[in-house]
mmCIF file of C-alpha atoms in Angstrom:
data_model
loop_
_atom_site.group_PDB
_atom_site.id
_atom_site.type_symbol
_atom_site.label_atom_id
_atom_site.label_comp_id
_atom_site.label_asym_id
_atom_site.label_seq_id
_atom_site.Cartn_x
_atom_site.Cartn_y
_atom_site.Cartn_z
ATOM 1 C CA PHE A 1 -24.762 42.246 25.868
ATOM 2 C CA LEU A 2 -22.026 44.857 26.521
ATOM 3 C CA GLY A 3 -19.664 42.738 24.449
ATOM 4 C CA VAL A 4 -20.197 39.658 26.641
ATOM 5 C CA ALA A 5 -21.420 36.433 25.049
ATOM 6 C CA THR A 6 -25.053 35.589 25.739
ATOM 7 C CA ASP A 7 -24.291 32.166 27.209
ATOM 8 C CA GLU A 8 -21.882 33.730 29.720
ATOM 9 C CA VAL A 9 -24.545 36.260 30.760
ATOM 10 C CA VAL A 10 -27.167 33.548 31.212
ATOM 11 C CA GLU A 11 -24.752 31.305 33.140
ATOM 12 C CA GLU A 12 -23.931 34.194 35.492
ATOM 13 C CA TRP A 13 -27.655 34.929 35.896
ATOM 14 C CA ALA A 14 -28.271 31.298 36.846
ATOM 15 C CA ALA A 15 -25.439 31.346 39.403
ATOM 16 C CA GLN A 16 -26.679 34.560 41.018
ATOM 17 C CA THR A 17 -30.246 33.279 41.051
ATOM 18 C CA ILE A 18 -29.211 30.148 42.940
ATOM 19 C CA ILE A 19 -27.300 32.267 45.435
ATOM 20 C CA ALA A 20 -30.175 34.727 45.917
ATOM 21 C CA ARG A 21 -32.959 32.130 46.117
ATOM 22 C CA SER A 22 -31.454 30.058 48.910
ATOM 23 C CA GLU A 23 -34.888 29.710 50.563
ATOM 24 C CA MET A 24 -36.706 28.563 47.420
ATOM 25 C CA ALA A 25 -37.506 24.848 47.126
ATOM 26 C CA ASP A 26 -35.280 22.855 44.805
ATOM 27 C CA GLU A 27 -38.098 21.855 42.448
ATOM 28 C CA ALA A 28 -39.396 25.417 42.079
ATOM 29 C CA LEU A 29 -35.936 26.887 41.537
ATOM 30 C CA TYR A 30 -35.142 24.123 39.070
ATOM 31 C CA GLU A 31 -38.225 24.973 36.991
ATOM 32 C CA MET A 32 -37.237 28.646 36.952
ATOM 33 C CA LEU A 33 -33.673 27.918 35.844
ATOM 34 C CA VAL A 34 -34.367 25.227 33.290
ATOM 35 C CA ALA A 35 -36.780 27.378 31.310
ATOM 36 C CA ARG A 36 -34.264 30.195 30.856
ATOM 37 C CA LEU A 37 -31.224 27.956 30.266
ATOM 38 C CA LYS A 38 -33.029 25.867 27.629
ATOM 39 C CA LYS A 39 -34.327 28.970 25.894
ATOM 40 C CA HIS A 40 -30.787 30.212 25.316
ATOM 41 C CA ASP A 41 -29.292 26.742 24.764
ATOM 42 C CA VAL A 42 -26.820 27.239 27.608
ATOM 43 C CA SER A 43 -24.861 24.478 29.415
ATOM 44 C CA PHE A 44 -26.395 23.268 32.683
ATOM 45 C CA ALA A 45 -23.028 22.173 34.076
ATOM 46 C CA SER A 46 -22.056 25.602 35.442
ATOM 47 C CA ALA A 47 -25.373 26.048 37.295
ATOM 48 C CA ALA A 48 -25.174 22.476 38.617
ATOM 49 C CA ALA A 49 -21.646 23.144 39.920
ATOM 50 C CA THR A 50 -22.827 26.321 41.666
ATOM 51 C CA ALA A 51 -25.696 24.464 43.337
ATOM 52 C CA TRP A 52 -23.296 21.784 44.563
ATOM 53 C CA LYS A 53 -20.858 24.377 45.956
ATOM 54 C CA LEU A 54 -23.721 26.016 47.849
ATOM 55 C CA GLY A 55 -24.661 22.732 49.497
ATOM 56 C CA ARG A 56 -27.685 21.895 47.347
ATOM 57 C CA PRO A 57 -26.845 18.437 45.869
ATOM 58 C CA PRO A 58 -30.486 17.579 44.971
ATOM 59 C CA LEU A 59 -30.783 20.753 42.863
ATOM 60 C CA SER A 60 -27.367 20.080 41.342
ATOM 61 C CA LYS A 61 -28.447 16.576 40.285
ATOM 62 C CA LEU A 62 -31.660 17.871 38.729
ATOM 63 C CA LEU A 63 -29.776 20.426 36.682
ATOM 64 C CA LEU A 64 -27.031 17.995 35.748
ATOM 65 C CA ASN A 65 -29.548 15.561 34.284
ATOM 66 C CA GLN A 66 -30.384 18.246 31.708
ATOM 67 C CA GLU A 67 -26.760 18.601 30.567
ATOM 68 C CA THR A 68 -26.240 17.148 27.077
ATOM 69 C CA LYS A 69 -22.425 17.285 26.929
ATOM 70 C CA ALA A 70 -21.048 14.125 28.543
ATOM 71 C CA SER A 71 -17.593 15.687 28.960
ATOM 72 C CA GLU A 72 -19.074 18.364 31.246
ATOM 73 C CA GLN A 73 -21.681 16.158 32.885
ATOM 74 C CA ILE A 74 -19.583 13.178 33.975
ATOM 75 C CA PRO A 75 -16.876 14.863 36.124
ATOM 76 C CA LEU A 76 -19.534 16.632 38.200
ATOM 77 C CA MET A 77 -21.573 13.422 38.537
ATOM 78 C CA ILE A 78 -18.485 11.762 39.996
ATOM 79 C CA THR A 79 -18.050 14.683 42.394
ATOM 80 C CA LEU A 80 -21.687 14.315 43.476
ATOM 81 C CA GLY A 81 -21.162 10.605 44.157
ATOM 82 C CA GLU A 82 -23.343 9.510 41.239
ATOM 83 C CA ASP A 83 -20.816 6.814 40.344
ATOM 84 C CA ARG A 84 -23.089 4.379 38.525
ATOM 85 C CA GLN A 85 -24.851 7.144 36.606
ATOM 86 C CA ALA A 86 -21.521 8.738 35.632
ATOM 87 C CA LEU A 87 -20.292 5.428 34.261
ATOM 88 C CA ILE A 88 -23.522 4.827 32.336
ATOM 89 C CA LYS A 89 -23.310 8.286 30.774
ATOM 90 C CA ALA A 90 -19.661 7.732 29.871
ATOM 91 C CA CYS A 91 -20.468 4.392 28.226
ATOM 92 C CA ASP A 92 -23.431 5.917 26.381
ATOM 93 C CA SER A 93 -20.977 8.396 24.860
ATOM 94 C CA SER A 94 -18.873 5.487 23.437
ATOM 95 C CA ASP A 95 -15.832 7.664 24.136
ATOM 96 C CA SER A 96 -13.122 5.351 25.533
ATOM 97 C CA ASP A 97 -11.130 8.320 26.885
ATOM 98 C CA LEU A 98 -14.189 9.516 28.806
ATOM 99 C CA ILE A 99 -14.870 6.013 30.113
ATOM 100 C CA TYR A 100 -11.250 5.730 31.267
ATOM 101 C CA LEU A 101 -11.555 9.115 32.952
ATOM 102 C CA ALA A 102 -14.637 7.930 34.822
ATOM 103 C CA LEU A 103 -13.007 4.638 35.783
ATOM 104 C CA LEU A 104 -9.821 6.278 37.047
ATOM 105 C CA HIS A 105 -11.795 8.737 39.172
ATOM 106 C CA LEU A 106 -14.006 5.975 40.565
ATOM 107 C CA LEU A 107 -11.001 3.795 41.372
ATOM 108 C CA ARG A 108 -10.035 6.393 43.960
ATOM 109 C CA ARG A 109 -12.928 5.319 46.145
ATOM 110 C CA HIS A 110 -13.700 1.779 44.925
ATOM 111 C CA SER A 111 -11.517 -1.303 44.737
ATOM 112 C CA PRO A 112 -11.360 -2.865 41.242
ATOM 113 C CA PRO A 113 -13.677 -5.778 42.211
ATOM 114 C CA ASP A 114 -16.215 -3.358 43.747
ATOM 115 C CA LEU A 115 -16.056 -1.087 40.710
ATOM 116 C CA LEU A 116 -16.612 -4.123 38.486
ATOM 117 C CA VAL A 117 -19.978 -4.653 40.203
ATOM 118 C CA ILE A 118 -20.939 -1.069 39.336
ATOM 119 C CA CYS A 119 -20.045 -1.411 35.651
ATOM 120 C CA LYS A 120 -21.057 -5.052 35.192
ATOM 121 C CA LYS A 121 -23.748 -4.229 32.623
ATOM 122 C CA GLN A 122 -21.431 -1.982 30.603
ATOM 123 C CA PRO A 123 -19.281 -4.261 28.383
ATOM 124 C CA LEU A 124 -16.936 -1.504 27.199
ATOM 125 C CA ALA A 125 -16.317 -0.290 30.748
ATOM 126 C CA VAL A 126 -15.695 -3.878 31.895
ATOM 127 C CA ALA A 127 -13.168 -4.444 29.089
ATOM 128 C CA LEU A 128 -11.293 -1.215 29.860
ATOM 129 C CA LEU A 129 -11.301 -1.918 33.598
ATOM 130 C CA LEU A 130 -9.913 -5.426 33.089
ATOM 131 C CA ALA A 131 -7.209 -4.059 30.771
ATOM 132 C CA TYR A 132 -6.257 -1.493 33.412
ATOM 133 C CA VAL A 133 -6.176 -4.052 36.228
ATOM 134 C CA LYS A 134 -4.123 -6.482 34.131
ATOM 135 C CA HIS A 135 -1.280 -3.955 34.181
ATOM 136 C CA SER A 136 -1.808 -2.353 37.586
ATOM 137 C CA ASP A 137 -2.955 -5.222 39.833
ATOM 138 C CA PRO A 138 -3.006 -8.594 37.999
ATOM 139 C CA HIS A 139 -3.501 -10.473 41.285
ATOM 140 C CA ALA A 140 -7.091 -9.138 41.358
ATOM 141 C CA LEU A 141 -8.034 -10.588 37.962
ATOM 142 C CA PRO A 142 -9.102 -14.121 39.067
ATOM 143 C CA GLU A 143 -11.601 -12.688 41.577
ATOM 144 C CA MET A 144 -12.922 -10.259 38.976
ATOM 145 C CA TYR A 145 -13.424 -12.923 36.316
ATOM 146 C CA ASN A 146 -15.192 -15.118 38.849
ATOM 147 C CA SER A 147 -17.585 -12.275 39.650
ATOM 148 C CA LEU A 148 -18.277 -12.019 35.898
ATOM 149 C CA ASP A 149 -19.102 -15.737 35.891
ATOM 150 C CA GLN A 150 -16.120 -16.535 33.683
ATOM 151 C CA PRO A 151 -14.470 -19.393 35.629
ATOM 152 C CA VAL A 152 -12.227 -20.560 32.780
ATOM 153 C CA GLN A 153 -10.684 -17.124 32.352
ATOM 154 C CA ALA A 154 -10.399 -16.805 36.139
ATOM 155 C CA ALA A 155 -8.499 -20.093 36.315
ATOM 156 C CA HIS A 156 -6.264 -19.000 33.450
ATOM 157 C CA GLU A 157 -5.345 -15.772 35.243
ATOM 158 C CA ALA A 158 -4.783 -17.650 38.523
ATOM 159 C CA LEU A 159 -2.407 -20.049 36.747
ATOM 160 C CA ARG A 160 -0.640 -17.158 35.034
ATOM 161 C CA ASP A 161 -0.303 -15.260 38.308
ATOM 162 C CA ALA A 162 1.119 -18.313 40.093
ATOM 163 C CA SER A 163 3.522 -19.160 37.278
ATOM 164 C CA LEU A 164 4.966 -15.638 37.316
ATOM 165 C CA ALA A 165 5.690 -15.600 41.054
ATOM 166 C CA PRO A 166 9.472 -15.021 41.291
ATOM 167 C CA ASP A 167 10.041 -17.013 44.480
ATOM 168 C CA PRO A 168 9.918 -20.793 43.800
ATOM 169 C CA ALA A 169 8.492 -21.605 47.241
ATOM 170 C CA ARG A 170 5.661 -19.094 46.835
ATOM 171 C CA ARG A 171 5.068 -20.189 43.238
ATOM 172 C CA LYS A 172 4.802 -23.812 44.358
ATOM 173 C CA LYS A 173 2.375 -22.902 47.148
ATOM 174 C CA MET A 174 0.157 -20.904 44.784
ATOM 175 C CA LEU A 175 0.169 -23.707 42.226
ATOM 176 C CA GLU A 176 -0.731 -26.297 44.866
ATOM 177 C CA GLY A 177 -3.664 -24.114 45.927
ATOM 178 C CA LEU A 178 -4.827 -23.908 42.330
ATOM 179 C CA VAL A 179 -4.604 -27.688 41.939
ATOM 180 C CA LYS A 180 -6.638 -28.196 45.118
ATOM 181 C CA SER A 181 -9.381 -25.754 44.140
ATOM 182 C CA HIS A 182 -9.695 -26.548 40.428
ATOM 183 C CA SER A 183 -9.024 -30.270 39.947
ATOM 184 C CA SER A 184 -12.682 -31.230 40.441
ATOM 185 C CA SER A 185 -14.098 -28.539 38.152
ATOM 186 C CA LYS A 186 -16.803 -29.483 35.664
ATOM 187 C CA HIS A 187 -14.967 -27.555 32.949
ATOM 188 C CA ASP A 188 -12.447 -29.595 30.963
ATOM 189 C CA ALA A 189 -10.357 -26.493 30.285
ATOM 190 C CA ILE A 190 -10.047 -25.790 34.013
ATOM 191 C CA LYS A 191 -9.127 -29.409 34.723
ATOM 192 C CA ALA A 192 -6.412 -29.127 32.081
ATOM 193 C CA MET A 193 -5.067 -25.995 33.784
ATOM 194 C CA ALA A 194 -5.101 -27.768 37.149
ATOM 195 C CA ALA A 195 -3.115 -30.607 35.581
ATOM 196 C CA ALA A 196 -0.652 -28.067 34.167
ATOM 197 C CA ALA A 197 -0.316 -26.531 37.633
ATOM 198 C CA ARG A 198 0.342 -29.976 39.104
ATOM 199 C CA ASP A 199 3.076 -30.610 36.525
ATOM 200 C CA GLU A 200 4.595 -27.248 37.353
ATOM 201 C CA THR A 201 4.777 -28.095 41.075
ATOM 202 C CA LEU A 202 6.481 -31.391 40.242
ATOM 203 C CA LEU A 203 8.922 -29.499 38.035
ATOM 204 C CA ILE A 204 9.760 -27.031 40.815
ATOM 205 C CA GLU A 205 10.392 -29.893 43.260
ATOM 206 C CA ALA A 206 12.675 -31.617 40.757
ATOM 207 C CA GLN A 207 14.572 -28.422 39.964
ATOM 208 C CA GLN A 208 15.210 -27.671 43.633
ATOM 209 C CA GLU A 209 16.489 -31.209 44.145
ATOM 210 C CA ILE A 210 18.688 -31.101 41.036
ATOM 211 C CA GLU A 211 20.217 -27.752 42.000
ATOM 212 C CA THR A 212 21.471 -29.297 45.232
ATOM 213 C CA SER A 213 22.611 -32.581 43.625
ATOM 214 C CA ALA A 214 24.174 -31.693 40.287
ATOM 215 C CA PRO A 215 27.794 -30.498 40.321
ATOM 216 C CA GLY A 216 28.243 -26.945 39.143
ATOM 217 C CA LEU A 217 24.634 -25.899 39.750
ATOM 218 C CA ARG A 218 23.506 -23.387 42.379
ATOM 219 C CA THR A 219 20.124 -22.500 43.837
ATOM 220 C CA GLY A 220 18.169 -20.581 41.243
ATOM 221 C CA ASP A 221 20.144 -21.786 38.222
ATOM 222 C CA LEU A 222 17.148 -23.736 36.894
ATOM 223 C CA ARG A 223 14.620 -20.953 37.441
ATOM 224 C CA GLY A 224 12.582 -20.636 34.271
ATOM 225 C CA ALA A 225 13.890 -23.884 32.775
ATOM 226 C CA THR A 226 11.277 -25.961 30.955
ATOM 227 C CA ALA A 227 10.480 -29.568 31.794
ATOM 228 C CA SER A 228 12.429 -30.733 28.734
ATOM 229 C CA GLU A 229 15.476 -28.697 29.710
ATOM 230 C CA THR A 230 15.303 -30.006 33.270
ATOM 231 C CA VAL A 231 15.080 -33.656 32.209
ATOM 232 C CA ARG A 232 17.954 -33.089 29.776
ATOM 233 C CA LEU A 233 20.109 -31.662 32.578
ATOM 234 C CA CYS A 234 19.328 -34.700 34.731
ATOM 235 C CA PHE A 235 20.783 -37.011 32.083
ATOM 236 C CA ARG A 236 23.680 -34.653 31.501
ATOM 237 C CA HIS A 237 24.625 -34.702 35.202
ATOM 238 C CA ASN A 238 24.178 -38.463 35.690
ATOM 239 C CA LEU A 239 20.877 -38.063 37.595
ATOM 240 C CA HIS A 240 19.163 -40.589 35.360
ATOM 241 C CA LYS A 241 16.629 -41.886 37.861
ATOM 242 C CA ARG A 242 15.540 -38.375 38.852
ATOM 243 C CA GLY A 243 15.123 -37.396 35.217
ATOM 244 C CA ALA A 244 13.145 -40.545 34.435
ATOM 245 C CA ARG A 245 10.895 -39.962 37.475
ATOM 246 C CA LEU A 246 10.148 -36.390 36.493
ATOM 247 C CA ALA A 247 9.380 -37.447 32.921
ATOM 248 C CA ARG A 248 7.058 -40.173 34.214
ATOM 249 C CA ASP A 249 5.308 -37.867 36.709
ATOM 250 C CA ILE A 250 4.509 -35.228 34.080
ATOM 251 C CA LYS A 251 3.705 -37.868 31.433
ATOM 252 C CA MET A 252 6.337 -36.658 28.996
ATOM 253 C CA PRO A 253 5.723 -38.144 25.510
ATOM 254 C CA GLU A 254 8.014 -41.021 24.571
ATOM 255 C CA LYS A 255 9.598 -39.293 21.564
ATOM 256 C CA LEU A 256 10.327 -36.123 23.499
ATOM 257 C CA LEU A 257 11.843 -38.087 26.380
ATOM 258 C CA CYS A 258 14.051 -40.037 24.005
ATOM 259 C CA ALA A 259 15.228 -36.820 22.328
ATOM 260 C CA VAL A 260 16.167 -35.091 25.587
ATOM 261 C CA LYS A 261 17.877 -38.244 26.850
ATOM 262 C CA VAL A 262 20.042 -38.341 23.740
ATOM 263 C CA GLU A 263 20.975 -34.670 24.074
ATOM 264 C CA GLY A 264 21.655 -34.937 27.816
ATOM 265 C CA LEU A 265 23.763 -38.078 27.626
ATOM 266 C CA ALA A 266 25.820 -36.674 24.750
ATOM 267 C CA GLU A 267 26.370 -33.385 26.590
ATOM 268 C CA GLY A 268 27.520 -35.392 29.625
ATOM 269 C CA ASN A 269 29.861 -37.497 27.451
ATOM 270 C CA ASP A 270 28.122 -40.610 28.714
ATOM 271 C CA TRP A 271 28.660 -42.637 25.539
ATOM 272 C CA GLU A 272 28.108 -45.984 27.266
ATOM 273 C CA GLU A 273 24.613 -45.001 28.436
ATOM 274 C CA LEU A 274 23.848 -43.522 25.033
ATOM 275 C CA GLU A 275 24.752 -46.852 23.444
ATOM 276 C CA LYS A 276 22.468 -48.663 25.921
ATOM 277 C CA LEU A 277 19.643 -46.280 25.016
ATOM 278 C CA GLY A 278 20.159 -47.076 21.343
ATOM 279 C CA LYS A 279 19.809 -50.792 22.089
ATOM 280 C CA GLU A 280 16.556 -50.542 24.065
ATOM 281 C CA LYS A 281 14.556 -50.934 20.862
ATOM 282 C CA LYS A 282 15.357 -52.114 17.360
ATOM 283 C CA THR A 283 14.832 -48.541 16.186
ATOM 284 C CA PRO A 284 14.528 -45.613 18.615
ATOM 285 C CA PRO A 285 11.201 -43.709 18.435
ATOM 286 C CA ILE A 286 13.073 -40.652 17.111
ATOM 287 C CA GLY A 287 15.222 -42.588 14.636
ATOM 288 C CA TRP A 288 19.020 -42.491 14.501
ATOM 289 C CA ASN A 289 19.614 -39.023 13.107
ATOM 290 C CA PRO A 290 19.343 -37.239 16.518
ATOM 291 C CA PHE A 291 21.992 -39.640 17.892
ATOM 292 C CA VAL A 292 24.348 -38.638 15.083
ATOM 293 C CA VAL A 293 23.674 -34.910 15.541
ATOM 294 C CA ALA A 294 24.144 -35.037 19.326
ATOM 295 C CA CYS A 295 27.432 -36.946 19.128
ATOM 296 C CA HIS A 296 28.846 -34.655 16.458
ATOM 297 C CA ALA A 297 27.700 -31.501 18.311
ATOM 298 C CA ASN A 298 29.672 -32.654 21.348
ATOM 299 C CA GLY A 299 32.875 -33.315 19.478
ATOM 300 C CA ARG A 300 32.626 -37.080 19.011
ATOM 301 C CA THR A 301 32.357 -37.756 15.293
ATOM 302 C CA ASP A 302 33.678 -41.269 15.919
ATOM 303 C CA GLU A 303 30.632 -41.985 18.090
ATOM 304 C CA ALA A 304 28.364 -40.329 15.534
ATOM 305 C CA LEU A 305 29.570 -42.672 12.789
ATOM 306 C CA LYS A 306 28.434 -45.677 14.848
ATOM 307 C CA TYR A 307 24.858 -44.418 14.565
ATOM 308 C CA VAL A 308 25.225 -43.356 10.931
ATOM 309 C CA ALA A 309 25.745 -47.015 10.120
ATOM 310 C CA LYS A 310 22.364 -47.819 11.677
ATOM 311 C CA ILE A 311 20.393 -45.413 9.457
ATOM 312 C CA PRO A 312 18.442 -47.632 7.035
ATOM 313 C CA ASP A 313 18.118 -45.050 4.253
ATOM 314 C CA ILE A 314 21.452 -44.971 2.419
ATOM 315 C CA HIS A 315 20.852 -41.500 1.032
ATOM 316 C CA GLN A 316 20.267 -40.225 4.576
ATOM 317 C CA ARG A 317 23.498 -41.906 5.678
ATOM 318 C CA ALA A 318 25.350 -40.046 2.974
ATOM 319 C CA GLU A 319 23.719 -36.728 3.889
ATOM 320 C CA MET A 320 24.581 -37.156 7.581
ATOM 321 C CA CYS A 321 28.211 -37.904 6.674
ATOM 322 C CA ILE A 322 28.349 -34.835 4.429
ATOM 323 C CA SER A 323 26.981 -32.689 7.300
ATOM 324 C CA MET A 324 29.994 -33.821 9.382
ATOM 325 C CA ASP A 325 32.489 -33.312 6.507
ATOM 326 C CA ARG A 326 33.090 -37.070 6.389
ATOM 327 C CA TYR A 327 33.260 -37.270 2.619
ATOM 328 C CA ARG A 328 34.863 -40.716 2.372
ATOM 329 C CA GLU A 329 32.065 -42.344 4.371
ATOM 330 C CA ALA A 330 29.489 -40.378 2.360
ATOM 331 C CA ALA A 331 31.067 -41.545 -0.886
ATOM 332 C CA GLN A 332 31.065 -45.167 0.276
ATOM 333 C CA ALA A 333 27.325 -44.917 0.977
ATOM 334 C CA ALA A 334 26.709 -43.401 -2.456
ATOM 335 C CA ALA A 335 28.898 -46.030 -4.119
ATOM 336 C CA SER A 336 26.880 -48.826 -2.494
ATOM 337 C CA LEU A 337 23.913 -47.456 -4.445
ATOM 338 C CA ARG A 338 26.048 -46.796 -7.535
ATOM 339 C CA ASP A 339 24.598 -43.285 -7.443
ATOM 340 C CA MET A 340 26.914 -41.380 -9.757
ATOM 341 C CA HIS A 341 25.082 -38.104 -9.343
ATOM 342 C CA LEU A 342 25.487 -38.255 -5.550
ATOM 343 C CA LEU A 343 29.138 -39.257 -5.876
ATOM 344 C CA ALA A 344 29.752 -36.245 -8.110
ATOM 345 C CA SER A 345 28.002 -33.989 -5.627
ATOM 346 C CA ILE A 346 30.146 -35.323 -2.763
ATOM 347 C CA ARG A 347 33.337 -34.888 -4.781
ATOM 348 C CA ALA A 348 32.384 -31.263 -5.466
ATOM 349 C CA ARG A 349 32.187 -30.630 -1.729
ATOM 350 C CA ALA A 350 35.438 -32.354 -0.784
ATOM 351 C CA SER A 351 38.763 -30.496 -0.906
ATOM 352 C CA ALA A 352 41.416 -32.686 0.762
ATOM 353 C CA PRO A 353 43.590 -34.456 -1.864
ATOM 354 C CA THR A 354 43.310 -37.806 -0.052
ATOM 355 C CA ASP A 355 39.503 -37.517 0.011
ATOM 356 C CA LEU A 356 39.385 -36.589 -3.671
ATOM 357 C CA ALA A 357 41.611 -39.539 -4.628
ATOM 358 C CA PHE A 358 39.475 -41.906 -2.580
ATOM 359 C CA ILE A 359 36.265 -40.656 -4.208
ATOM 360 C CA ASP A 360 37.790 -40.820 -7.693
ATOM 361 C CA ASN A 361 38.615 -44.479 -7.147
ATOM 362 C CA LEU A 362 35.027 -45.172 -6.123
ATOM 363 C CA ILE A 363 33.719 -43.333 -9.176
ATOM 364 C CA ALA A 364 36.020 -45.362 -11.377
ATOM 365 C CA ASP A 365 34.854 -48.639 -9.839
ATOM 366 C CA CYS A 366 31.187 -47.674 -10.219
ATOM 367 C CA SER A 367 31.766 -46.709 -13.852
ATOM 368 C CA GLN A 368 32.917 -50.193 -14.823
#
């Protein structure tokens, strides 16, 4: 008509009709409009927006319910306060961008937990809302998961939130609260998280004490250190009882405790205590190799060789000596087995004339 598209003409007719028929009842005016708009397959969104602007929300809602395009329907539904309906329509569209749009608009007038109640029966909306909150307000996640009747996930988020608190005092307080509220749970997974929170509080206490006791450490130096690292530092700084207590309190496995003791004592150059540790049992739970490695790493090959001699497997003895460039000792171990192949391999690695002469003599003796 006069070069104007038909849908534009019909939309303008609908707008003018709403303006002119201000006295007509909503239902009657709706019937008049819907017949013409459907006949020409025209969007209802424009007419619905006009009705809303003119202060006729009921008419606007009636017209909006006829709109088939979710992208045009949903923004106006939000404007009209039809929050739940807008979210349902967005989810029915399966368009994640449209669902996000609806959620972001609704978050302007609803807190995340309140909005979760509105979209509880819409799995996709729930998933997108939780993803949004995880980045924008992670502290709200435990409450939200509880409202979804997902206590294990709620406990997990509470533990994560507490563990990430930057201030040790606040982190400890949050963890203690989690222990108090979750220790008696009927869920094994939640009990395990409460136990982990308890261990974390014990670790924080130990770290604060160590920072004030160990020479060279300042407040905050142990922030982020694991339990193993903390116990190792105790043995490095001659705080043996404190390290042993922490390991006992958090039920550190025997092998792990032995390994960190060895590392800590070697780093602290406490060779006497390391020797005592080696004598506690006939064979340490971690074997002798870690003793050798720790001594050598801290510049004491002479101490390392003491523990090489305790390794029952002769081939392993030879390999440990080779790793420290102690080719004479390696060759002696190989010669005790009369292993010519190993002797040849050791000779190929050696370069010092005295070492080569020594190895050649052993090869000659073994060849007889």
